[in-house]
mmCIF file with all atom_site columns, C-alpha atoms in Angstrom:
data_model
loop_
_atom_site.group_PDB
_atom_site.id
_atom_site.type_symbol
_atom_site.label_atom_id
_atom_site.label_alt_id
_atom_site.label_comp_id
_atom_site.label_asym_id
_atom_site.label_entity_id
_atom_site.label_seq_id
_atom_site.pdbx_PDB_ins_code
_atom_site.Cartn_x
_atom_site.Cartn_y
_atom_site.Cartn_z
_atom_site.occupancy
_atom_site.B_iso_or_equiv
_atom_site.pdbx_formal_charge
_atom_site.auth_seq_id
_atom_site.auth_comp_id
_atom_site.auth_asym_id
_atom_site.auth_atom_id
_atom_site.pdbx_PDB_model_num
ATOM 1   C CA . MET A 1 1   ? -168.585 136.615 -84.639  1.00 0.00 ? 1310 MET A CA 1
ATOM 2   C CA . ASN A 1 2   ? -164.936 137.331 -84.003  1.00 0.00 ? 1311 ASN A CA 1
ATOM 3   C CA . SER A 1 3   ? -163.483 140.585 -85.276  1.00 0.00 ? 1312 SER A CA 1
ATOM 4   C CA . PRO A 1 4   ? -160.035 140.542 -86.956  1.00 0.00 ? 1313 PRO A CA 1
ATOM 5   C CA . LEU A 1 5   ? -158.550 141.900 -83.715  1.00 0.00 ? 1314 LEU A CA 1
ATOM 6   C CA . THR A 1 6   ? -160.037 139.215 -81.508  1.00 0.00 ? 1315 THR A CA 1
ATOM 7   C CA . ALA A 1 7   ? -160.029 136.221 -83.835  1.00 0.00 ? 1316 ALA A CA 1
ATOM 8   C CA . PRO A 1 8   ? -157.967 133.300 -82.532  1.00 0.00 ? 1317 PRO A CA 1
ATOM 9   C CA . SER A 1 9   ? -154.604 132.862 -84.239  1.00 0.00 ? 1318 SER A CA 1
ATOM 10  C CA . THR A 1 10  ? -154.421 130.194 -86.912  1.00 0.00 ? 1319 THR A CA 1
ATOM 11  C CA . ILE A 1 11  ? -150.637 129.968 -86.596  1.00 0.00 ? 1320 ILE A CA 1
ATOM 12  C CA . PRO A 1 12  ? -149.785 126.762 -84.716  1.00 0.00 ? 1321 PRO A CA 1
ATOM 13  C CA . HIS A 1 13  ? -147.807 127.170 -81.513  1.00 0.00 ? 1322 HIS A CA 1
ATOM 14  C CA . ASP A 1 14  ? -144.246 125.932 -81.921  1.00 0.00 ? 1323 ASP A CA 1
ATOM 15  C CA . PRO A 1 15  ? -142.578 125.422 -78.507  1.00 0.00 ? 1324 PRO A CA 1
ATOM 16  C CA . ALA A 1 16  ? -139.219 124.583 -80.105  1.00 0.00 ? 1325 ALA A CA 1
ATOM 17  C CA . ALA A 1 17  ? -139.157 127.834 -82.094  1.00 0.00 ? 1326 ALA A CA 1
ATOM 18  C CA . GLU A 1 18  ? -140.180 129.779 -78.991  1.00 0.00 ? 1327 GLU A CA 1
ATOM 19  C CA . ASP A 1 19  ? -137.427 128.169 -76.922  1.00 0.00 ? 1328 ASP A CA 1
ATOM 20  C CA . LEU A 1 20  ? -134.895 128.951 -79.659  1.00 0.00 ? 1329 LEU A CA 1
ATOM 21  C CA . GLU A 1 21  ? -135.955 132.597 -79.696  1.00 0.00 ? 1330 GLU A CA 1
ATOM 22  C CA . HIS A 1 22  ? -135.665 132.826 -75.899  1.00 0.00 ? 1331 HIS A CA 1
ATOM 23  C CA . GLN A 1 23  ? -132.190 131.267 -76.063  1.00 0.00 ? 1332 GLN A CA 1
ATOM 24  C CA . ARG A 1 24  ? -131.089 133.748 -78.717  1.00 0.00 ? 1333 ARG A CA 1
ATOM 25  C CA . GLU A 1 25  ? -132.487 136.654 -76.706  1.00 0.00 ? 1334 GLU A CA 1
ATOM 26  C CA . ALA A 1 26  ? -130.564 135.514 -73.616  1.00 0.00 ? 1335 ALA A CA 1
ATOM 27  C CA . ILE A 1 27  ? -127.356 135.081 -75.631  1.00 0.00 ? 1336 ILE A CA 1
ATOM 28  C CA . ALA A 1 28  ? -127.767 138.565 -77.117  1.00 0.00 ? 1337 ALA A CA 1
ATOM 29  C CA . ALA A 1 29  ? -128.409 140.074 -73.678  1.00 0.00 ? 1338 ALA A CA 1
ATOM 30  C CA . LEU A 1 30  ? -125.222 138.523 -72.285  1.00 0.00 ? 1339 LEU A CA 1
ATOM 31  C CA . GLY A 1 31  ? -123.301 139.573 -75.390  1.00 0.00 ? 1340 GLY A CA 1
ATOM 32  C CA . HIS A 1 32  ? -124.482 143.166 -74.952  1.00 0.00 ? 1341 HIS A CA 1
ATOM 33  C CA . GLU A 1 33  ? -123.296 143.309 -71.356  1.00 0.00 ? 1342 GLU A CA 1
ATOM 34  C CA . LEU A 1 34  ? -119.964 141.678 -72.244  1.00 0.00 ? 1343 LEU A CA 1
ATOM 35  C CA . ARG A 1 35  ? -119.399 144.278 -74.956  1.00 0.00 ? 1344 ARG A CA 1
ATOM 36  C CA . ARG A 1 36  ? -120.023 146.993 -72.354  1.00 0.00 ? 1345 ARG A CA 1
ATOM 37  C CA . LEU A 1 37  ? -117.490 145.258 -70.083  1.00 0.00 ? 1346 LEU A CA 1
ATOM 38  C CA . VAL A 1 38  ? -114.915 145.018 -72.891  1.00 0.00 ? 1347 VAL A CA 1
ATOM 39  C CA . ASP A 1 39  ? -115.396 148.707 -73.695  1.00 0.00 ? 1348 ASP A CA 1
ATOM 40  C CA . ALA A 1 40  ? -115.001 149.695 -70.041  1.00 0.00 ? 1349 ALA A CA 1
ATOM 41  C CA . THR A 1 41  ? -111.932 147.458 -69.736  1.00 0.00 ? 1350 THR A CA 1
ATOM 42  C CA . VAL A 1 42  ? -110.050 149.094 -72.611  1.00 0.00 ? 1351 VAL A CA 1
ATOM 43  C CA . ARG A 1 43  ? -110.973 152.603 -71.405  1.00 0.00 ? 1352 ARG A CA 1
ATOM 44  C CA . THR A 1 44  ? -110.283 152.309 -67.678  1.00 0.00 ? 1353 THR A CA 1
ATOM 45  C CA . ALA A 1 45  ? -107.457 153.918 -65.752  1.00 0.00 ? 1354 ALA A CA 1
ATOM 46  C CA . ALA A 1 46  ? -108.341 152.044 -62.554  1.00 0.00 ? 1355 ALA A CA 1
ATOM 47  C CA . SER A 1 47  ? -105.660 151.188 -60.001  1.00 0.00 ? 1356 SER A CA 1
ATOM 48  C CA . PRO A 1 48  ? -103.888 147.794 -59.945  1.00 0.00 ? 1357 PRO A CA 1
ATOM 49  C CA . ALA A 1 49  ? -105.784 146.907 -56.752  1.00 0.00 ? 1358 ALA A CA 1
ATOM 50  C CA . THR A 1 50  ? -109.118 147.569 -58.452  1.00 0.00 ? 1359 THR A CA 1
ATOM 51  C CA . LEU A 1 51  ? -108.113 145.645 -61.564  1.00 0.00 ? 1360 LEU A CA 1
ATOM 52  C CA . ASN A 1 52  ? -106.963 142.648 -59.530  1.00 0.00 ? 1361 ASN A CA 1
ATOM 53  C CA . ARG A 1 53  ? -110.215 142.656 -57.548  1.00 0.00 ? 1362 ARG A CA 1
ATOM 54  C CA . LEU A 1 54  ? -112.267 142.836 -60.734  1.00 0.00 ? 1363 LEU A CA 1
ATOM 55  C CA . ALA A 1 55  ? -110.222 140.032 -62.321  1.00 0.00 ? 1364 ALA A CA 1
ATOM 56  C CA . GLY A 1 56  ? -111.246 137.802 -59.423  1.00 0.00 ? 1365 GLY A CA 1
ATOM 57  C CA . GLY A 1 57  ? -114.880 138.742 -59.922  1.00 0.00 ? 1366 GLY A CA 1
ATOM 58  C CA . VAL A 1 58  ? -114.760 137.994 -63.635  1.00 0.00 ? 1367 VAL A CA 1
ATOM 59  C CA . ARG A 1 59  ? -113.056 134.671 -62.884  1.00 0.00 ? 1368 ARG A CA 1
ATOM 60  C CA . ALA A 1 60  ? -115.911 133.767 -60.553  1.00 0.00 ? 1369 ALA A CA 1
ATOM 61  C CA . LEU A 1 61  ? -118.463 134.641 -63.242  1.00 0.00 ? 1370 LEU A CA 1
ATOM 62  C CA . THR A 1 62  ? -116.639 132.540 -65.819  1.00 0.00 ? 1371 THR A CA 1
ATOM 63  C CA . GLU A 1 63  ? -116.783 129.539 -63.510  1.00 0.00 ? 1372 GLU A CA 1
ATOM 64  C CA . GLN A 1 64  ? -120.593 129.812 -63.503  1.00 0.00 ? 1373 GLN A CA 1
ATOM 65  C CA . LEU A 1 65  ? -120.731 129.005 -67.218  1.00 0.00 ? 1374 LEU A CA 1
ATOM 66  C CA . THR A 1 66  ? -120.761 125.283 -66.557  1.00 0.00 ? 1375 THR A CA 1
ATOM 67  C CA . GLY A 1 67  ? -122.027 122.317 -68.536  1.00 0.00 ? 1376 GLY A CA 1
ATOM 68  C CA . HIS A 1 68  ? -121.192 121.237 -72.059  1.00 0.00 ? 1377 HIS A CA 1
ATOM 69  C CA . ARG A 1 69  ? -118.701 123.460 -73.850  1.00 0.00 ? 1378 ARG A CA 1
ATOM 70  C CA . ARG A 1 70  ? -118.786 123.725 -77.609  1.00 0.00 ? 1379 ARG A CA 1
ATOM 71  C CA . GLN A 1 71  ? -115.757 122.428 -79.467  1.00 0.00 ? 1380 GLN A CA 1
ATOM 72  C CA . PRO A 1 72  ? -114.286 124.283 -82.475  1.00 0.00 ? 1381 PRO A CA 1
ATOM 73  C CA . ALA A 1 73  ? -115.995 122.075 -85.079  1.00 0.00 ? 1382 ALA A CA 1
ATOM 74  C CA . ASP A 1 74  ? -119.405 122.127 -83.365  1.00 0.00 ? 1383 ASP A CA 1
ATOM 75  C CA . ILE A 1 75  ? -122.223 124.174 -84.890  1.00 0.00 ? 1384 ILE A CA 1
ATOM 76  C CA . PRO A 1 76  ? -124.185 126.022 -82.167  1.00 0.00 ? 1385 PRO A CA 1
ATOM 77  C CA . GLU A 1 77  ? -127.813 124.926 -81.959  1.00 0.00 ? 1386 GLU A CA 1
ATOM 78  C CA . VAL A 1 78  ? -128.838 128.598 -82.111  1.00 0.00 ? 1387 VAL A CA 1
ATOM 79  C CA . ASP A 1 79  ? -127.102 129.115 -85.470  1.00 0.00 ? 1388 ASP A CA 1
ATOM 80  C CA . GLU A 1 80  ? -128.341 128.664 -89.020  1.00 0.00 ? 1389 GLU A CA 1
ATOM 81  C CA . PHE A 1 81  ? -125.347 127.377 -90.934  1.00 0.00 ? 1390 PHE A CA 1
ATOM 82  C CA . PRO A 1 82  ? -124.617 127.814 -93.760  1.00 0.00 ? 1391 PRO A CA 1
ATOM 83  C CA . GLY A 1 83  ? -126.114 131.101 -94.894  1.00 0.00 ? 1392 GLY A CA 1
ATOM 84  C CA . GLY A 1 84  ? -128.004 132.232 -91.795  1.00 0.00 ? 1393 GLY A CA 1
ATOM 85  C CA . ILE A 1 85  ? -127.767 133.539 -88.236  1.00 0.00 ? 1394 ILE A CA 1
ATOM 86  C CA . ARG A 1 86  ? -124.372 133.197 -86.545  1.00 0.00 ? 1395 ARG A CA 1
ATOM 87  C CA . MET A 1 87  ? -124.879 134.252 -82.935  1.00 0.00 ? 1396 MET A CA 1
ATOM 88  C CA . TYR A 1 88  ? -121.171 134.273 -82.081  1.00 0.00 ? 1397 TYR A CA 1
ATOM 89  C CA . SER A 1 89  ? -119.745 135.736 -85.295  1.00 0.00 ? 1398 SER A CA 1
ATOM 90  C CA . PRO A 1 90  ? -117.022 138.297 -84.446  1.00 0.00 ? 1399 PRO A CA 1
ATOM 91  C CA . VAL A 1 91  ? -118.661 140.627 -86.992  1.00 0.00 ? 1400 VAL A CA 1
ATOM 92  C CA . THR A 1 92  ? -122.440 140.112 -86.887  1.00 0.00 ? 1401 THR A CA 1
ATOM 93  C CA . GLY A 1 93  ? -122.976 137.991 -83.771  1.00 0.00 ? 1402 GLY A CA 1
ATOM 94  C CA . THR A 1 94  ? -125.070 139.653 -81.095  1.00 0.00 ? 1403 THR A CA 1
ATOM 95  C CA . GLY A 1 95  ? -123.707 137.083 -78.655  1.00 0.00 ? 1404 GLY A CA 1
ATOM 96  C CA . SER A 1 96  ? -120.060 137.918 -79.358  1.00 0.00 ? 1405 SER A CA 1
ATOM 97  C CA . PRO A 1 97  ? -118.221 140.170 -76.873  1.00 0.00 ? 1406 PRO A CA 1
ATOM 98  C CA . ILE A 1 98  ? -115.984 141.486 -79.663  1.00 0.00 ? 1407 ILE A CA 1
ATOM 99  C CA . ALA A 1 99  ? -118.455 141.998 -82.533  1.00 0.00 ? 1408 ALA A CA 1
ATOM 100 C CA . PRO A 1 100 ? -119.582 145.585 -83.394  1.00 0.00 ? 1409 PRO A CA 1
ATOM 101 C CA . PRO A 1 101 ? -122.158 143.845 -84.095  1.00 0.00 ? 1410 PRO A CA 1
ATOM 102 C CA . MET A 1 102 ? -122.931 144.662 -87.732  1.00 0.00 ? 1411 MET A CA 1
ATOM 103 C CA . LEU A 1 103 ? -126.556 144.704 -88.917  1.00 0.00 ? 1412 LEU A CA 1
ATOM 104 C CA . VAL A 1 104 ? -126.879 143.288 -92.445  1.00 0.00 ? 1413 VAL A CA 1
ATOM 105 C CA . THR A 1 105 ? -129.727 144.084 -94.833  1.00 0.00 ? 1414 THR A CA 1
ATOM 106 C CA . PRO A 1 106 ? -130.200 143.308 -98.541  1.00 0.00 ? 1415 PRO A CA 1
ATOM 107 C CA . MET A 1 107 ? -129.897 146.019 -101.166 1.00 0.00 ? 1416 MET A CA 1
ATOM 108 C CA . ASP A 1 108 ? -130.065 146.080 -104.945 1.00 0.00 ? 1417 ASP A CA 1
ATOM 109 C CA . GLY A 1 109 ? -127.324 143.791 -106.211 1.00 0.00 ? 1418 GLY A CA 1
ATOM 110 C CA . GLY A 1 110 ? -125.825 142.977 -102.824 1.00 0.00 ? 1419 GLY A CA 1
ATOM 111 C CA . VAL A 1 111 ? -125.956 143.624 -99.098  1.00 0.00 ? 1420 VAL A CA 1
ATOM 112 C CA . ILE A 1 112 ? -125.258 146.547 -96.807  1.00 0.00 ? 1421 ILE A CA 1
ATOM 113 C CA . GLY A 1 113 ? -123.913 146.390 -93.264  1.00 0.00 ? 1422 GLY A CA 1
ATOM 114 C CA . ARG A 1 114 ? -124.147 149.058 -90.610  1.00 0.00 ? 1423 ARG A CA 1
ATOM 115 C CA . CYS A 1 115 ? -122.056 149.176 -87.459  1.00 0.00 ? 1424 CYS A CA 1
ATOM 116 C CA . LEU A 1 116 ? -120.015 151.340 -85.150  1.00 0.00 ? 1425 LEU A CA 1
ATOM 117 C CA . LEU A 1 117 ? -116.494 150.384 -84.079  1.00 0.00 ? 1426 LEU A CA 1
ATOM 118 C CA . GLY A 1 118 ? -115.450 150.963 -80.475  1.00 0.00 ? 1427 GLY A CA 1
ATOM 119 C CA . ILE A 1 119 ? -112.105 151.470 -78.802  1.00 0.00 ? 1428 ILE A CA 1
ATOM 120 C CA . ALA A 1 120 ? -111.703 147.694 -78.524  1.00 0.00 ? 1429 ALA A CA 1
ATOM 121 C CA . HIS A 1 121 ? -111.302 147.736 -82.349  1.00 0.00 ? 1430 HIS A CA 1
ATOM 122 C CA . GLU A 1 122 ? -108.668 150.472 -82.311  1.00 0.00 ? 1431 GLU A CA 1
ATOM 123 C CA . GLY A 1 123 ? -105.520 150.506 -84.443  1.00 0.00 ? 1432 GLY A CA 1
ATOM 124 C CA . PRO A 1 124 ? -104.086 154.033 -84.673  1.00 0.00 ? 1433 PRO A CA 1
ATOM 125 C CA . PRO A 1 125 ? -105.496 156.201 -81.854  1.00 0.00 ? 1434 PRO A CA 1
ATOM 126 C CA . GLY A 1 126 ? -109.036 157.181 -82.797  1.00 0.00 ? 1435 GLY A CA 1
ATOM 127 C CA . TYR A 1 127 ? -109.276 154.868 -85.801  1.00 0.00 ? 1436 TYR A CA 1
ATOM 128 C CA . GLY A 1 128 ? -110.122 151.247 -86.502  1.00 0.00 ? 1437 GLY A CA 1
ATOM 129 C CA . HIS A 1 129 ? -107.488 148.536 -86.885  1.00 0.00 ? 1438 HIS A CA 1
ATOM 130 C CA . GLY A 1 130 ? -106.822 147.657 -90.519  1.00 0.00 ? 1439 GLY A CA 1
ATOM 131 C CA . GLY A 1 131 ? -107.364 144.000 -89.751  1.00 0.00 ? 1440 GLY A CA 1
ATOM 132 C CA . VAL A 1 132 ? -110.803 144.787 -88.335  1.00 0.00 ? 1441 VAL A CA 1
ATOM 133 C CA . SER A 1 133 ? -111.723 146.554 -91.586  1.00 0.00 ? 1442 SER A CA 1
ATOM 134 C CA . ALA A 1 134 ? -110.649 143.444 -93.486  1.00 0.00 ? 1443 ALA A CA 1
ATOM 135 C CA . MET A 1 135 ? -112.741 141.274 -91.154  1.00 0.00 ? 1444 MET A CA 1
ATOM 136 C CA . LEU A 1 136 ? -115.841 143.425 -91.695  1.00 0.00 ? 1445 LEU A CA 1
ATOM 137 C CA . LEU A 1 137 ? -115.464 143.247 -95.459  1.00 0.00 ? 1446 LEU A CA 1
ATOM 138 C CA . ASP A 1 138 ? -114.637 139.548 -95.559  1.00 0.00 ? 1447 ASP A CA 1
ATOM 139 C CA . GLU A 1 139 ? -117.782 138.765 -93.564  1.00 0.00 ? 1448 GLU A CA 1
ATOM 140 C CA . LEU A 1 140 ? -120.089 141.006 -95.561  1.00 0.00 ? 1449 LEU A CA 1
ATOM 141 C CA . MET A 1 141 ? -118.711 139.818 -98.902  1.00 0.00 ? 1450 MET A CA 1
ATOM 142 C CA . GLY A 1 142 ? -119.521 136.286 -97.777  1.00 0.00 ? 1451 GLY A CA 1
ATOM 143 C CA . TRP A 1 143 ? -123.070 137.434 -97.048  1.00 0.00 ? 1452 TRP A CA 1
ATOM 144 C CA . ALA A 1 144 ? -123.247 138.889 -100.557 1.00 0.00 ? 1453 ALA A CA 1
ATOM 145 C CA . CYS A 1 145 ? -122.299 135.496 -102.003 1.00 0.00 ? 1454 CYS A CA 1
ATOM 146 C CA . ALA A 1 146 ? -125.005 133.783 -99.955  1.00 0.00 ? 1455 ALA A CA 1
ATOM 147 C CA . ALA A 1 147 ? -127.576 136.417 -100.956 1.00 0.00 ? 1456 ALA A CA 1
ATOM 148 C CA . ALA A 1 148 ? -126.721 135.744 -104.603 1.00 0.00 ? 1457 ALA A CA 1
ATOM 149 C CA . GLY A 1 149 ? -127.324 132.023 -104.075 1.00 0.00 ? 1458 GLY A CA 1
ATOM 150 C CA . SER A 1 150 ? -123.634 131.070 -104.178 1.00 0.00 ? 1459 SER A CA 1
ATOM 151 C CA . PRO A 1 151 ? -122.370 130.729 -100.574 1.00 0.00 ? 1460 PRO A CA 1
ATOM 152 C CA . GLY A 1 152 ? -118.635 130.170 -100.489 1.00 0.00 ? 1461 GLY A CA 1
ATOM 153 C CA . MET A 1 153 ? -115.374 130.556 -98.616  1.00 0.00 ? 1462 MET A CA 1
ATOM 154 C CA . THR A 1 154 ? -112.703 133.211 -99.127  1.00 0.00 ? 1463 THR A CA 1
ATOM 155 C CA . ILE A 1 155 ? -109.712 132.218 -101.249 1.00 0.00 ? 1464 ILE A CA 1
ATOM 156 C CA . SER A 1 156 ? -108.475 135.736 -102.038 1.00 0.00 ? 1465 SER A CA 1
ATOM 157 C CA . LEU A 1 157 ? -109.017 139.135 -100.435 1.00 0.00 ? 1466 LEU A CA 1
ATOM 158 C CA . GLN A 1 158 ? -107.203 142.222 -101.723 1.00 0.00 ? 1467 GLN A CA 1
ATOM 159 C CA . MET A 1 159 ? -107.480 145.364 -99.609  1.00 0.00 ? 1468 MET A CA 1
ATOM 160 C CA . ARG A 1 160 ? -106.933 149.015 -100.507 1.00 0.00 ? 1469 ARG A CA 1
ATOM 161 C CA . TYR A 1 161 ? -106.854 151.425 -97.578  1.00 0.00 ? 1470 TYR A CA 1
ATOM 162 C CA . GLN A 1 162 ? -107.733 154.883 -98.863  1.00 0.00 ? 1471 GLN A CA 1
ATOM 163 C CA . GLY A 1 163 ? -108.441 156.600 -95.554  1.00 0.00 ? 1472 GLY A CA 1
ATOM 164 C CA . PRO A 1 164 ? -108.600 155.804 -91.830  1.00 0.00 ? 1473 PRO A CA 1
ATOM 165 C CA . VAL A 1 165 ? -111.864 154.376 -90.492  1.00 0.00 ? 1474 VAL A CA 1
ATOM 166 C CA . PRO A 1 166 ? -113.002 156.478 -87.505  1.00 0.00 ? 1475 PRO A CA 1
ATOM 167 C CA . LEU A 1 167 ? -114.097 154.909 -84.236  1.00 0.00 ? 1476 LEU A CA 1
ATOM 168 C CA . GLU A 1 168 ? -117.493 155.585 -82.631  1.00 0.00 ? 1477 GLU A CA 1
ATOM 169 C CA . THR A 1 169 ? -118.833 156.743 -85.998  1.00 0.00 ? 1478 THR A CA 1
ATOM 170 C CA . PRO A 1 170 ? -121.727 155.068 -87.854  1.00 0.00 ? 1479 PRO A CA 1
ATOM 171 C CA . LEU A 1 171 ? -120.260 153.099 -90.739  1.00 0.00 ? 1480 LEU A CA 1
ATOM 172 C CA . ARG A 1 172 ? -121.758 151.812 -93.970  1.00 0.00 ? 1481 ARG A CA 1
ATOM 173 C CA . VAL A 1 173 ? -120.238 148.642 -95.424  1.00 0.00 ? 1482 VAL A CA 1
ATOM 174 C CA . ASN A 1 174 ? -121.271 147.523 -98.908  1.00 0.00 ? 1483 ASN A CA 1
ATOM 175 C CA . ALA A 1 175 ? -120.695 144.261 -100.793 1.00 0.00 ? 1484 ALA A CA 1
ATOM 176 C CA . GLN A 1 176 ? -121.910 142.947 -104.114 1.00 0.00 ? 1485 GLN A CA 1
ATOM 177 C CA . VAL A 1 177 ? -121.180 140.013 -106.398 1.00 0.00 ? 1486 VAL A CA 1
ATOM 178 C CA . THR A 1 178 ? -119.619 141.145 -109.678 1.00 0.00 ? 1487 THR A CA 1
ATOM 179 C CA . GLY A 1 179 ? -119.306 137.823 -111.518 1.00 0.00 ? 1488 GLY A CA 1
ATOM 180 C CA . THR A 1 180 ? -118.864 134.069 -111.384 1.00 0.00 ? 1489 THR A CA 1
ATOM 181 C CA . ASP A 1 181 ? -116.637 131.476 -113.031 1.00 0.00 ? 1490 ASP A CA 1
ATOM 182 C CA . GLY A 1 182 ? -117.716 127.931 -112.228 1.00 0.00 ? 1491 GLY A CA 1
ATOM 183 C CA . ARG A 1 183 ? -117.570 127.609 -108.443 1.00 0.00 ? 1492 ARG A CA 1
ATOM 184 C CA . LYS A 1 184 ? -115.670 130.905 -108.107 1.00 0.00 ? 1493 LYS A CA 1
ATOM 185 C CA . VAL A 1 185 ? -117.574 134.035 -107.088 1.00 0.00 ? 1494 VAL A CA 1
ATOM 186 C CA . PHE A 1 186 ? -116.079 137.512 -107.529 1.00 0.00 ? 1495 PHE A CA 1
ATOM 187 C CA . VAL A 1 187 ? -117.102 140.144 -104.997 1.00 0.00 ? 1496 VAL A CA 1
ATOM 188 C CA . GLU A 1 188 ? -116.422 143.817 -104.326 1.00 0.00 ? 1497 GLU A CA 1
ATOM 189 C CA . GLY A 1 189 ? -116.779 145.585 -100.999 1.00 0.00 ? 1498 GLY A CA 1
ATOM 190 C CA . SER A 1 190 ? -116.211 148.989 -99.442  1.00 0.00 ? 1499 SER A CA 1
ATOM 191 C CA . ILE A 1 191 ? -116.396 150.883 -96.160  1.00 0.00 ? 1500 ILE A CA 1
ATOM 192 C CA . ALA A 1 192 ? -117.550 154.479 -95.783  1.00 0.00 ? 1501 ALA A CA 1
ATOM 193 C CA . THR A 1 193 ? -119.200 156.526 -93.068  1.00 0.00 ? 1502 THR A CA 1
ATOM 194 C CA . GLU A 1 194 ? -122.958 157.064 -93.000  1.00 0.00 ? 1503 GLU A CA 1
ATOM 195 C CA . GLU A 1 195 ? -122.296 160.801 -93.070  1.00 0.00 ? 1504 GLU A CA 1
ATOM 196 C CA . ALA A 1 196 ? -120.203 160.604 -96.256  1.00 0.00 ? 1505 ALA A CA 1
ATOM 197 C CA . PRO A 1 197 ? -121.219 157.379 -98.046  1.00 0.00 ? 1506 PRO A CA 1
ATOM 198 C CA . SER A 1 198 ? -119.675 158.467 -101.353 1.00 0.00 ? 1507 SER A CA 1
ATOM 199 C CA . ILE A 1 199 ? -116.162 158.716 -99.856  1.00 0.00 ? 1508 ILE A CA 1
ATOM 200 C CA . THR A 1 200 ? -114.636 155.234 -99.804  1.00 0.00 ? 1509 THR A CA 1
ATOM 201 C CA . LEU A 1 201 ? -112.272 154.647 -96.902  1.00 0.00 ? 1510 LEU A CA 1
ATOM 202 C CA . VAL A 1 202 ? -111.482 150.994 -97.548  1.00 0.00 ? 1511 VAL A CA 1
ATOM 203 C CA . GLN A 1 203 ? -112.092 148.952 -100.682 1.00 0.00 ? 1512 GLN A CA 1
ATOM 204 C CA . ALA A 1 204 ? -111.730 145.228 -101.264 1.00 0.00 ? 1513 ALA A CA 1
ATOM 205 C CA . ASP A 1 205 ? -111.857 142.705 -104.088 1.00 0.00 ? 1514 ASP A CA 1
ATOM 206 C CA . GLY A 1 206 ? -112.453 139.100 -103.153 1.00 0.00 ? 1515 GLY A CA 1
ATOM 207 C CA . ILE A 1 207 ? -112.754 135.675 -104.689 1.00 0.00 ? 1516 ILE A CA 1
ATOM 208 C CA . PHE A 1 208 ? -114.911 133.099 -102.939 1.00 0.00 ? 1517 PHE A CA 1
ATOM 209 C CA . VAL A 1 209 ? -115.379 129.466 -103.867 1.00 0.00 ? 1518 VAL A CA 1
ATOM 210 C CA . ALA A 1 210 ? -118.194 127.090 -103.012 1.00 0.00 ? 1519 ALA A CA 1
ATOM 211 C CA . PRO A 1 211 ? -116.732 123.756 -101.823 1.00 0.00 ? 1520 PRO A CA 1
ATOM 212 C CA . ASP A 1 212 ? -118.094 120.684 -103.557 1.00 0.00 ? 1521 ASP A CA 1
ATOM 213 C CA . PRO A 1 213 ? -120.279 118.391 -101.404 1.00 0.00 ? 1522 PRO A CA 1
ATOM 214 C CA . GLU A 1 214 ? -117.425 116.024 -100.548 1.00 0.00 ? 1523 GLU A CA 1
ATOM 215 C CA . ALA A 1 215 ? -115.147 118.885 -99.489  1.00 0.00 ? 1524 ALA A CA 1
ATOM 216 C CA . ALA A 1 216 ? -117.981 120.476 -97.505  1.00 0.00 ? 1525 ALA A CA 1
ATOM 217 C CA . ARG A 1 217 ? -118.532 117.251 -95.552  1.00 0.00 ? 1526 ARG A CA 1
ATOM 218 C CA . ALA A 1 218 ? -114.804 117.038 -94.797  1.00 0.00 ? 1527 ALA A CA 1
ATOM 219 C CA . LEU A 1 219 ? -114.623 120.689 -93.694  1.00 0.00 ? 1528 LEU A CA 1
ATOM 220 C CA . PHE A 1 220 ? -117.857 120.692 -91.679  1.00 0.00 ? 1529 PHE A CA 1
ATOM 221 C CA . PRO A 1 221 ? -118.547 117.166 -90.387  1.00 0.00 ? 1530 PRO A CA 1
ATOM 222 C CA . ALA A 1 222 ? -121.093 118.508 -87.900  1.00 0.00 ? 1531 ALA A CA 1
ATOM 223 C CA . LEU A 1 223 ? -123.422 119.361 -90.807  1.00 0.00 ? 1532 LEU A CA 1
ATOM 224 C CA . ASP A 1 224 ? -124.247 115.658 -91.140  1.00 0.00 ? 1533 ASP A CA 1
ATOM 225 C CA . ASN A 1 225 ? -125.686 115.783 -87.612  1.00 0.00 ? 1534 ASN A CA 1
ATOM 226 C CA . THR A 1 226 ? -127.937 118.769 -88.332  1.00 0.00 ? 1535 THR A CA 1
ATOM 227 C CA . GLU A 1 227 ? -129.795 117.345 -91.291  1.00 0.00 ? 1536 GLU A CA 1
#
């Protein structure tokens, strides 16, 4: 008789799901190394000769990424859109060379994101760019809409900068839906540090709207090919 530890798995093997996971792991691995390269690039004081030599090396690497190239309206096969994994999101995408990337988890009444901004996200020396703070909040507030069952697109985002956001410091980003009016969803968001979560550095109020089916098809024609 098989013990629980040795009993054969009853979960059917899914080669497609396994291939997808391997693809995502490879994308994340490349994204991680590219983020290290971006960080080194914006920190370096290397000589012009070194920079020119490295530019040639990077050019050669870029030329190895051959084959089909995704067009702006294409939905990556590794993504779950709408409302799921976005591998190349500039905020949460582990495959993006510019993303922090932010880790999103649900919380009571909303979602919480955790990330750390690097020098590539710098505005004033030592602090994050105000536009990057807006991008973090816009993304997470969209996640809050999806978590509440009302995924939508931003139509209004009002920012209040109450303090500079430090670089290379663990951040806590919060977002929660505060109300709805038809297809409109009202959302609040904030950024603080993990060390002082009660001190709000940036606050935002947003309005999101869920496009009707006809508008969604016009905006995202590739969705018809994923069904």
